[in-house]
Amino acid sequence: MGRCAGCGAWNSLVEEPEEPPRAGPGSPRPGAAPVPLAEVGVAGWGPRATGVGELDRVLAGGLVPGSVTVVGGEPGVGKSTLLLQAAASMALKGCRALLVSAEESPPQVRLRAQRVGALVPGLWLVSETLLPALLSAWDQVRPDVMVVDSIQTVADPDLGSAPGTLVQVRECAARLVQEAKARGTAVVLVGHVTKDGSLAGPRVLEHVVDTVVSFEGERHHALRLLRATKHRFGPTGDLGLFEMTGTGLVGVPDPSGLLLADRRPGLAGTAVLPALEGTRALMVEVQALVTPTRAGVPRRFAQGLDGGRLALLLAVLARRTGLSLAGCDVFASVVGGVRVGEPAADLALALALASAAADIPLPAHLVACGEVGLGGEVRQVAQVKRRLAEAERLGFAGAVVPSSCPDGPAGFELVRVGSLGEAVRTLLGAGPDPGERRDLRLAAAPG
Ligand SMILES: Nc1ncnc2c1ncn2[C@@H]1O[C@H](COP(=O)(O)OP(=O)(O)O)[C@@H](O)[C@H]1O
Ligand SMILES: [Mg+2]
């Protein structure tokens, strides 16, 4: 069949020949004896810091012996670099580390290691794609940490199907999980992701491993974001931030400073949002540009923001504040290649749109956060205190917040607004009256 009868997708069916049961380590064991839980030994099984601070933050301490972690990300985002740096820094601290390079040749790996300063003793390399050879290298080196780059290129010749197929990826991963538990090695698998962002290969990969970490970043920006989507040994909320440089990935301790570095205060159409990623507050600049439509159908373009949310806010602006942009092309973006998905961005985006339309800058010393409802009301968002504290730390003097917002840091000005209309009138003064609908006459651009 070329087409799945269940979901209607073409060419999504994969042949899976029936396997004779394999006698591998683990399968014919005569049943483990039950032990009292309190007597299970845990010495040496705590997380081991990788030495790459931002990675350890995401992993809540480091790699746990015997665990399997998948690092997923698009090609070129820096997965191989990150794991090379982590393995080298663990090797420097006395761990034995083995890199299994199933995609690149040893000289290629060495050149990268040279570039990022990862030529250290205790770091071993094998360039191998076949599972049995990989297992024998594992036996020879007996590493504390092993990186397999990537799981999609590793294949078990006994299975018959091509590398990268569903069966291969699932069976190889399952085998590596079994071996990692038996040998106490912390294994990290590199996994490619498909265009829609899910891990290529079977979803079952996410179920058999202990931790799934995704590495994201805009291709043309240096900032890289690392977050755990599944973690058996700690919380998943935290965010790691890196910058890709010529000498490898460098942790970014002050991302807000980096993101706001090129900001031009006093420009119409920009607002600063104290975004929250996991437990980390991050100041991002939301920008909007509004121009008269030349072609028949007005364009709406969102980058780093949800296009549906942009359309929704344009509708709320039109109906609840009277600011209709029906005859205008609207462009909205988040600066620096960051993606903002939380509703807390609504108020900043709506204010940036209104500011762009009126060509009046928002007060440069204020940030804005709040969710905007369909009624135009501005609603509370999560973790306001943390957001405001970070805004204050970066030198902002105040924030536009929902009226129910708790007090911020001492001396920090809070502009409380109940509705979007109120926010527009308070901050842009010349904004239209609520209820009165009129089409916007674009302010003439300077020059
Ligand atoms: N000489 C270099 N100088 C600066 N950056 C480089 C250099 N070589 C590679 N890079 C960066 O490293 C990225 C590739 O990293 P890599 O770890 O191989 O990615 P992945 O394994 O996720 O495909 C490139 O996209 C580029 O940004
Ligand atoms: Mg790679």
Short mmCIF file of C-alpha atoms and ligand atoms in Angstrom, two decimals:
data_model
loop_
_atom_site.label_atom_id
_atom_site.label_comp_id
_atom_site.label_asym_id
_atom_site.label_seq_id
_atom_site.Cartn_x
_atom_site.Cartn_y
_atom_site.Cartn_z
CA MET A 1 0.00 0.00 0.00
CA GLY A 2 1.32 3.44 -0.86
CA ARG A 3 -1.10 5.21 1.37
CA CYS A 4 -1.87 4.82 5.06
CA ALA A 5 -5.48 3.86 5.58
CA GLY A 6 -5.43 5.49 9.00
CA CYS A 7 -4.09 8.99 8.42
CA GLY A 8 -4.13 9.27 4.63
CA ALA A 9 -0.38 10.05 4.36
CA TRP A 10 1.46 8.78 1.28
CA ASN A 11 4.57 6.60 1.47
CA SER A 12 4.56 6.56 5.26
CA LEU A 13 4.38 2.78 5.58
CA VAL A 14 7.63 0.97 6.30
CA GLU A 15 8.23 -2.70 5.77
CA GLU A 16 9.06 -4.51 8.98
CA PRO A 17 10.19 -8.11 8.47
CA GLU A 18 9.50 -10.48 11.35
CA GLU A 19 12.59 -11.13 13.40
CA PRO A 20 13.58 -14.43 14.96
CA PRO A 21 14.04 -13.83 18.71
CA ARG A 22 17.60 -12.79 19.37
CA ALA A 23 19.70 -14.16 22.21
CA GLY A 24 21.38 -10.97 23.31
CA PRO A 25 22.63 -9.87 26.67
CA GLY A 26 19.72 -9.20 28.92
CA SER A 27 17.10 -11.30 27.21
CA PRO A 28 17.69 -14.81 28.61
CA ARG A 29 18.50 -13.69 32.16
CA PRO A 30 16.89 -15.90 34.73
CA GLY A 31 14.85 -13.06 36.26
CA ALA A 32 16.30 -10.49 38.62
CA ALA A 33 15.71 -11.13 42.32
CA PRO A 34 13.52 -8.54 44.05
CA VAL A 35 15.30 -6.40 46.63
CA PRO A 36 13.97 -3.99 49.27
CA LEU A 37 13.88 -0.56 47.62
CA ALA A 38 15.76 1.07 50.48
CA GLU A 39 18.68 -1.31 49.98
CA VAL A 40 19.29 -0.43 46.34
CA GLY A 41 22.77 1.06 46.06
CA VAL A 42 22.99 4.49 44.43
CA ALA A 43 26.67 5.35 44.91
CA GLY A 44 28.12 6.69 41.68
CA TRP A 45 24.73 6.99 40.00
CA GLY A 46 24.19 10.71 40.53
CA PRO A 47 24.41 13.16 37.63
CA ARG A 48 27.93 13.96 36.43
CA ALA A 49 28.51 17.55 35.38
CA THR A 50 29.55 17.83 31.75
CA GLY A 51 31.40 21.05 32.47
CA VAL A 52 29.40 22.87 29.81
CA GLY A 53 27.42 25.09 32.17
CA GLU A 54 24.37 25.75 30.00
CA LEU A 55 24.04 22.04 29.18
CA ASP A 56 24.29 21.09 32.85
CA ARG A 57 21.59 23.63 33.63
CA VAL A 58 19.21 21.97 31.15
CA LEU A 59 20.12 18.49 32.39
CA ALA A 60 19.60 19.55 36.02
CA GLY A 61 23.19 18.77 36.98
CA GLY A 62 24.66 16.67 34.23
CA LEU A 63 24.58 13.25 32.61
CA VAL A 64 23.41 10.33 34.74
CA PRO A 65 25.47 7.12 34.38
CA GLY A 66 23.54 4.42 32.54
CA SER A 67 21.12 6.93 31.07
CA VAL A 68 20.46 7.65 27.43
CA THR A 69 19.92 11.21 26.20
CA VAL A 70 18.84 12.25 22.72
CA VAL A 71 19.95 15.65 21.47
CA GLY A 72 17.74 16.65 18.56
CA GLY A 73 18.14 19.57 16.23
CA GLU A 74 18.23 20.66 12.63
CA PRO A 75 21.38 20.15 10.58
CA GLY A 76 24.00 22.81 11.27
CA VAL A 77 22.56 23.99 14.55
CA GLY A 78 25.64 22.72 16.39
CA LYS A 79 24.79 19.31 17.89
CA SER A 80 28.15 17.74 17.03
CA THR A 81 29.98 20.79 18.32
CA LEU A 82 28.07 20.88 21.59
CA LEU A 83 28.62 17.21 22.32
CA LEU A 84 32.26 17.33 21.29
CA GLN A 85 32.80 20.18 23.73
CA ALA A 86 30.91 18.35 26.49
CA ALA A 87 32.83 15.11 25.92
CA ALA A 88 36.16 16.94 25.88
CA SER A 89 35.41 18.79 29.06
CA MET A 90 34.35 15.54 30.78
CA ALA A 91 37.53 13.87 29.54
CA LEU A 92 39.55 16.73 31.02
CA LYS A 93 37.95 16.00 34.37
CA GLY A 94 39.10 12.41 34.27
CA CYS A 95 36.16 10.65 32.63
CA ARG A 96 36.75 8.34 29.70
CA ALA A 97 34.83 9.65 26.73
CA LEU A 98 34.15 7.95 23.40
CA LEU A 99 32.87 9.70 20.29
CA VAL A 100 31.19 7.42 17.79
CA SER A 101 31.16 9.31 14.55
CA ALA A 102 28.79 7.62 12.14
CA GLU A 103 28.54 10.64 9.87
CA GLU A 104 31.93 12.25 9.70
CA SER A 105 35.40 10.89 9.07
CA PRO A 106 38.04 11.02 11.82
CA PRO A 107 39.94 13.90 10.17
CA GLN A 108 36.74 15.95 9.99
CA VAL A 109 36.10 15.39 13.66
CA ARG A 110 39.69 16.17 14.51
CA LEU A 111 39.59 19.44 12.59
CA ARG A 112 36.52 20.51 14.50
CA ALA A 113 38.15 19.48 17.77
CA GLN A 114 41.21 21.51 16.86
CA ARG A 115 39.03 24.53 16.11
CA VAL A 116 37.06 24.38 19.37
CA GLY A 117 40.02 23.37 21.52
CA ALA A 118 38.80 19.86 22.28
CA LEU A 119 41.99 17.89 21.61
CA VAL A 120 42.36 16.46 25.10
CA PRO A 121 43.64 13.18 26.51
CA GLY A 122 40.97 10.66 27.49
CA LEU A 123 38.79 11.48 24.48
CA TRP A 124 38.49 8.58 22.04
CA LEU A 125 37.07 8.47 18.57
CA VAL A 126 35.71 5.71 16.41
CA SER A 127 34.20 6.23 13.01
CA GLU A 128 31.69 3.44 12.70
CA THR A 129 28.13 2.90 11.50
CA LEU A 130 27.56 -0.77 12.28
CA LEU A 131 26.13 -1.65 15.66
CA PRO A 132 28.32 -4.73 16.37
CA ALA A 133 31.51 -2.73 15.69
CA LEU A 134 30.19 0.08 17.86
CA LEU A 135 29.59 -2.37 20.70
CA SER A 136 33.09 -3.75 20.38
CA ALA A 137 34.58 -0.23 20.49
CA TRP A 138 32.44 0.32 23.58
CA ASP A 139 34.02 -2.79 25.13
CA GLN A 140 37.55 -1.68 24.26
CA VAL A 141 37.34 1.89 25.53
CA ARG A 142 34.89 1.24 28.40
CA PRO A 143 33.89 4.92 28.47
CA ASP A 144 31.98 6.79 31.17
CA VAL A 145 30.30 8.82 28.48
CA MET A 146 29.68 7.91 24.87
CA VAL A 147 28.34 10.16 22.11
CA VAL A 148 26.75 8.51 19.07
CA ASP A 149 26.52 10.95 16.16
CA SER A 150 23.93 10.18 14.86
CA ILE A 151 21.45 7.45 15.74
CA GLN A 152 19.92 7.64 12.26
CA THR A 153 23.17 6.52 10.63
CA VAL A 154 23.82 3.57 12.95
CA ALA A 155 22.59 0.26 11.59
CA ASP A 156 22.37 -3.34 12.70
CA PRO A 157 23.24 -5.56 9.69
CA ASP A 158 21.11 -8.39 11.12
CA LEU A 159 17.96 -6.36 10.58
CA GLY A 160 18.15 -6.18 6.81
CA SER A 161 16.50 -2.78 6.39
CA ALA A 162 18.39 0.35 5.39
CA PRO A 163 19.97 2.71 7.97
CA GLY A 164 17.69 5.46 9.13
CA THR A 165 14.51 3.45 8.70
CA LEU A 166 11.99 3.11 11.48
CA VAL A 167 13.03 -0.44 12.34
CA GLN A 168 16.75 0.33 12.39
CA VAL A 169 16.49 3.46 14.51
CA ARG A 170 14.14 1.84 16.99
CA GLU A 171 16.05 -1.41 17.34
CA CYS A 172 19.48 0.24 17.54
CA ALA A 173 18.27 2.74 20.11
CA ALA A 174 16.64 0.01 22.18
CA ARG A 175 19.85 -1.99 22.11
CA LEU A 176 21.95 1.01 23.13
CA VAL A 177 19.55 1.75 26.00
CA GLN A 178 19.87 -1.83 27.20
CA GLU A 179 23.67 -1.77 26.96
CA ALA A 180 23.94 1.64 28.63
CA LYS A 181 21.96 0.41 31.64
CA ALA A 182 24.06 -2.76 31.86
CA ARG A 183 27.42 -0.96 31.61
CA GLY A 184 26.62 2.26 33.46
CA THR A 185 27.78 4.44 30.57
CA ALA A 186 26.02 7.74 30.00
CA VAL A 187 25.07 7.63 26.32
CA VAL A 188 24.16 10.66 24.24
CA LEU A 189 22.53 10.10 20.86
CA VAL A 190 22.37 12.79 18.22
CA GLY A 191 19.01 12.77 16.46
CA HIS A 192 18.09 14.73 13.38
CA VAL A 193 14.75 16.44 13.34
CA THR A 194 12.40 16.71 10.42
CA LYS A 195 11.13 19.99 8.98
CA ASP A 196 8.13 20.11 11.28
CA GLY A 197 10.42 19.88 14.30
CA SER A 198 9.74 16.33 15.45
CA LEU A 199 12.53 13.82 15.87
CA ALA A 200 13.12 11.99 12.62
CA GLY A 201 12.64 8.29 12.89
CA PRO A 202 10.10 6.77 15.17
CA ARG A 203 8.49 8.67 17.98
CA VAL A 204 9.25 5.57 19.98
CA LEU A 205 12.80 6.94 20.29
CA GLU A 206 11.42 9.50 22.70
CA HIS A 207 9.86 6.74 24.79
CA VAL A 208 12.85 4.44 25.15
CA VAL A 209 15.38 7.10 26.17
CA ASP A 210 15.59 8.91 29.51
CA THR A 211 16.06 12.44 28.30
CA VAL A 212 15.20 14.33 25.14
CA VAL A 213 16.92 17.64 24.61
CA SER A 214 16.25 19.88 21.66
CA PHE A 215 18.75 22.31 20.28
CA GLU A 216 17.24 25.17 18.31
CA GLY A 217 18.33 28.34 16.67
CA GLU A 218 17.69 30.48 13.70
CA ARG A 219 20.11 29.58 10.92
CA HIS A 220 21.24 33.15 10.41
CA HIS A 221 21.63 34.08 14.04
CA ALA A 222 24.32 33.10 16.49
CA LEU A 223 21.98 32.44 19.42
CA ARG A 224 21.18 28.78 20.15
CA LEU A 225 18.56 27.57 22.59
CA LEU A 226 18.75 24.27 24.40
CA ARG A 227 15.81 22.81 26.27
CA ALA A 228 14.77 19.44 27.63
CA THR A 229 11.38 18.18 26.49
CA LYS A 230 11.63 15.00 28.53
CA HIS A 231 13.87 14.40 31.51
CA ARG A 232 13.67 11.52 33.95
CA PHE A 233 16.13 13.02 36.42
CA GLY A 234 15.00 16.59 36.82
CA PRO A 235 12.62 19.34 35.72
CA THR A 236 12.26 20.16 32.03
CA GLY A 237 11.58 23.87 32.20
CA ASP A 238 15.07 25.26 32.07
CA LEU A 239 16.67 26.90 29.09
CA GLY A 240 20.31 26.85 28.05
CA LEU A 241 21.65 29.58 25.80
CA PHE A 242 24.68 29.46 23.57
CA GLU A 243 26.29 31.61 20.99
CA MET A 244 27.92 29.90 17.99
CA THR A 245 31.40 31.30 17.47
CA GLY A 246 34.41 30.33 15.39
CA THR A 247 35.85 28.53 18.40
CA GLY A 248 32.69 26.62 19.23
CA LEU A 249 29.67 27.21 21.38
CA VAL A 250 29.96 29.71 24.18
CA GLY A 251 27.42 29.94 26.99
CA VAL A 252 25.46 33.17 27.13
CA PRO A 253 25.02 34.19 30.77
CA ASP A 254 23.27 37.47 29.90
CA PRO A 255 21.03 36.75 26.92
CA SER A 256 18.90 39.84 27.42
CA GLY A 257 21.94 42.06 27.10
CA LEU A 258 22.84 40.29 23.85
CA LEU A 259 19.30 40.52 22.49
CA LEU A 260 18.88 44.17 23.33
CA ALA A 261 22.39 45.24 22.33
CA ASP A 262 21.38 46.76 19.00
CA ARG A 263 18.06 48.16 20.11
CA ARG A 264 17.29 51.73 19.07
CA PRO A 265 15.09 53.31 21.70
CA GLY A 266 12.70 55.94 20.45
CA LEU A 267 11.78 54.01 17.33
CA ALA A 268 8.08 53.59 16.62
CA GLY A 269 6.85 50.02 16.33
CA THR A 270 9.02 48.29 18.90
CA ALA A 271 8.21 47.04 22.36
CA VAL A 272 10.27 45.06 24.86
CA LEU A 273 8.77 41.88 26.25
CA PRO A 274 10.02 40.19 29.40
CA ALA A 275 9.57 36.68 28.01
CA LEU A 276 9.90 33.58 30.12
CA GLU A 277 11.62 30.42 28.97
CA GLY A 278 11.37 27.77 31.64
CA THR A 279 12.62 29.51 34.74
CA ARG A 280 14.58 32.07 32.79
CA ALA A 281 13.38 35.57 32.06
CA LEU A 282 14.62 36.96 28.81
CA MET A 283 14.10 40.47 27.43
CA VAL A 284 13.20 40.32 23.77
CA GLU A 285 12.36 43.10 21.38
CA VAL A 286 9.11 42.73 19.45
CA GLN A 287 8.95 44.80 16.29
CA ALA A 288 6.13 45.75 13.96
CA LEU A 289 6.00 47.54 10.66
CA VAL A 290 2.82 48.74 8.99
CA THR A 291 2.73 49.93 5.40
CA PRO A 292 -0.14 50.64 2.98
CA THR A 293 -1.01 47.63 0.85
CA ARG A 294 0.11 47.91 -2.74
CA ALA A 295 -1.29 44.63 -3.99
CA GLY A 296 -4.90 43.61 -3.56
CA VAL A 297 -4.68 41.42 -0.50
CA PRO A 298 -2.96 42.83 2.61
CA ARG A 299 0.03 40.80 3.75
CA ARG A 300 0.51 39.55 7.27
CA PHE A 301 3.96 38.30 8.14
CA ALA A 302 5.13 36.99 11.49
CA GLN A 303 8.65 35.86 12.33
CA GLY A 304 9.40 34.31 15.69
CA LEU A 305 5.76 34.83 16.57
CA ASP A 306 2.63 32.84 15.94
CA GLY A 307 0.91 34.04 12.76
CA GLY A 308 -2.50 33.10 14.17
CA ARG A 309 -1.85 35.20 17.25
CA LEU A 310 -0.91 38.17 15.05
CA ALA A 311 -4.17 37.85 13.13
CA LEU A 312 -6.09 37.61 16.39
CA LEU A 313 -4.47 40.73 17.83
CA LEU A 314 -5.14 42.67 14.62
CA ALA A 315 -8.79 41.72 14.95
CA VAL A 316 -8.89 42.73 18.61
CA LEU A 317 -7.18 46.04 17.79
CA ALA A 318 -9.74 46.70 15.07
CA ARG A 319 -12.82 45.78 17.06
CA ARG A 320 -11.88 46.86 20.57
CA THR A 321 -9.71 49.91 20.05
CA GLY A 322 -10.95 51.07 16.66
CA LEU A 323 -7.53 50.74 15.05
CA SER A 324 -8.17 48.93 11.79
CA LEU A 325 -5.20 47.92 9.69
CA ALA A 326 -7.38 46.36 7.00
CA GLY A 327 -5.68 48.30 4.20
CA CYS A 328 -2.17 47.74 5.42
CA ASP A 329 0.58 45.16 5.11
CA VAL A 330 1.65 44.13 8.60
CA PHE A 331 5.04 42.69 9.48
CA ALA A 332 5.89 41.54 12.99
CA SER A 333 9.03 39.91 14.25
CA VAL A 334 11.03 39.02 17.31
CA VAL A 335 14.62 40.20 17.12
CA GLY A 336 17.57 37.82 17.43
CA GLY A 337 16.08 34.61 16.09
CA VAL A 338 14.16 33.87 19.28
CA ARG A 339 10.73 32.26 19.07
CA VAL A 340 8.08 33.53 21.43
CA GLY A 341 5.04 31.32 21.77
CA GLU A 342 3.54 32.43 25.07
CA PRO A 343 0.36 34.53 25.26
CA ALA A 344 2.22 36.92 27.57
CA ALA A 345 3.64 38.44 24.38
CA ASP A 346 0.20 39.70 23.28
CA LEU A 347 0.38 43.09 24.93
CA ALA A 348 3.89 43.88 23.68
CA LEU A 349 2.97 42.83 20.15
CA ALA A 350 -0.32 44.74 20.15
CA LEU A 351 1.42 47.87 21.45
CA ALA A 352 4.18 47.52 18.85
CA LEU A 353 1.50 47.29 16.16
CA ALA A 354 -0.37 50.32 17.46
CA SER A 355 2.88 52.24 17.83
CA ALA A 356 3.93 51.37 14.28
CA ALA A 357 0.55 52.36 12.91
CA ALA A 358 0.53 55.70 14.71
CA ASP A 359 4.26 56.23 14.15
CA ILE A 360 4.60 57.20 17.79
CA PRO A 361 7.32 55.44 19.80
CA LEU A 362 6.43 53.73 23.05
CA PRO A 363 8.22 55.01 26.16
CA ALA A 364 11.67 53.43 25.87
CA HIS A 365 12.03 52.78 29.59
CA LEU A 366 9.00 50.47 29.79
CA VAL A 367 8.56 46.78 29.05
CA ALA A 368 5.13 45.24 28.44
CA CYS A 369 3.65 41.88 29.30
CA GLY A 370 0.10 40.63 29.42
CA GLU A 371 -2.26 38.35 27.60
CA VAL A 372 -4.93 40.04 25.50
CA GLY A 373 -8.38 38.45 25.47
CA LEU A 374 -10.86 38.61 22.64
CA GLY A 375 -12.75 41.29 24.54
CA GLY A 376 -9.68 43.50 24.47
CA GLU A 377 -9.10 42.91 28.17
CA VAL A 378 -5.52 42.55 29.40
CA ARG A 379 -4.99 39.45 31.53
CA GLN A 380 -2.50 38.22 34.06
CA VAL A 381 0.46 36.09 32.99
CA ALA A 382 2.61 33.56 34.84
CA GLN A 383 5.70 34.46 36.90
CA VAL A 384 5.31 38.22 36.68
CA LYS A 385 7.72 38.86 39.56
CA ARG A 386 10.56 37.06 37.85
CA ARG A 387 9.95 38.93 34.61
CA LEU A 388 9.86 42.32 36.31
CA ALA A 389 12.97 41.60 38.36
CA GLU A 390 14.91 40.82 35.18
CA ALA A 391 13.56 43.96 33.50
CA GLU A 392 14.70 46.04 36.45
CA ARG A 393 18.11 44.37 36.44
CA LEU A 394 18.57 45.45 32.84
CA GLY A 395 17.82 49.05 33.63
CA PHE A 396 14.16 49.34 32.63
CA ALA A 397 12.29 51.71 34.90
CA GLY A 398 8.83 50.22 34.64
CA ALA A 399 6.36 47.94 32.93
CA VAL A 400 2.93 47.97 31.36
CA VAL A 401 1.02 45.20 33.10
CA PRO A 402 -2.55 43.94 33.64
CA SER A 403 -4.45 45.76 36.38
CA SER A 404 -4.43 42.68 38.60
CA CYS A 405 -0.63 42.51 38.56
CA PRO A 406 1.09 42.18 41.95
CA ASP A 407 3.60 44.86 42.93
CA GLY A 408 6.99 44.73 41.26
CA PRO A 409 10.43 45.52 42.69
CA ALA A 410 10.60 48.64 44.88
CA GLY A 411 10.77 51.83 42.84
CA PHE A 412 9.73 50.02 39.65
CA GLU A 413 6.91 51.89 37.93
CA LEU A 414 3.88 49.80 37.03
CA VAL A 415 1.49 51.14 34.42
CA ARG A 416 -1.62 49.06 35.10
CA VAL A 417 -4.04 48.71 32.23
CA GLY A 418 -7.39 46.94 32.17
CA SER A 419 -7.80 46.83 28.43
CA LEU A 420 -5.82 47.15 25.25
CA GLY A 421 -7.65 50.38 24.44
CA GLU A 422 -6.56 51.84 27.76
CA ALA A 423 -2.97 50.75 27.12
CA VAL A 424 -2.94 52.36 23.67
CA ARG A 425 -4.46 55.61 24.96
CA THR A 426 -2.15 55.80 27.97
CA LEU A 427 1.05 55.09 26.09
CA LEU A 428 0.45 56.53 22.67
CA GLY A 429 -1.79 59.40 23.74
CA ALA A 430 -3.05 60.19 20.29
CA GLY A 431 -4.61 56.76 19.95
CA PRO A 432 -8.19 56.44 18.77
CA ASP A 433 -11.11 56.41 21.21
CA PRO A 434 -12.45 52.98 22.15
CA GLY A 435 -15.64 52.05 20.44
CA GLU A 436 -15.24 54.56 17.69
CA ARG A 437 -14.15 52.73 14.56
CA ARG A 438 -12.16 54.53 11.97
CA ASP A 439 -9.67 53.47 9.40
CA LEU A 440 -6.16 54.38 10.19
CA ARG A 441 -4.58 57.13 8.22
CA LEU A 442 -0.91 56.27 8.20
CA ALA A 443 1.30 58.93 9.61
CA ALA A 444 3.65 60.25 6.96
CA ALA A 445 7.06 58.64 7.21
CA PRO A 446 9.83 61.10 8.01
CA GLY A 447 11.74 62.21 4.91
N1 LIG B 1 35.05 27.68 11.06
C1 LIG B 1 33.88 27.97 11.62
N2 LIG B 1 33.68 29.16 12.20
C2 LIG B 1 32.52 29.47 12.76
N3 LIG B 1 31.47 28.66 12.83
C3 LIG B 1 31.59 27.46 12.29
C4 LIG B 1 32.79 27.05 11.64
N4 LIG B 1 32.60 25.81 11.19
C5 LIG B 1 31.34 25.46 11.53
N5 LIG B 1 30.73 26.47 12.19
C6 LIG B 1 29.37 26.47 12.72
O1 LIG B 1 29.07 25.20 13.18
C7 LIG B 1 27.82 24.79 12.65
C8 LIG B 1 27.85 23.31 12.40
O2 LIG B 1 27.95 22.69 13.65
P1 LIG B 1 27.72 21.15 13.84
O3 LIG B 1 28.04 20.87 15.26
O4 LIG B 1 28.45 20.38 12.79
O5 LIG B 1 26.16 21.03 13.59
P2 LIG B 1 25.23 19.73 13.56
O6 LIG B 1 26.04 18.61 14.11
O7 LIG B 1 24.06 20.11 14.41
O8 LIG B 1 24.84 19.55 12.15
C9 LIG B 1 27.68 25.55 11.37
O9 LIG B 1 26.34 25.78 11.05
C10 LIG B 1 28.39 26.83 11.68
O10 LIG B 1 27.46 27.73 12.27
MG MG B 2 26.69 16.88 13.15
#
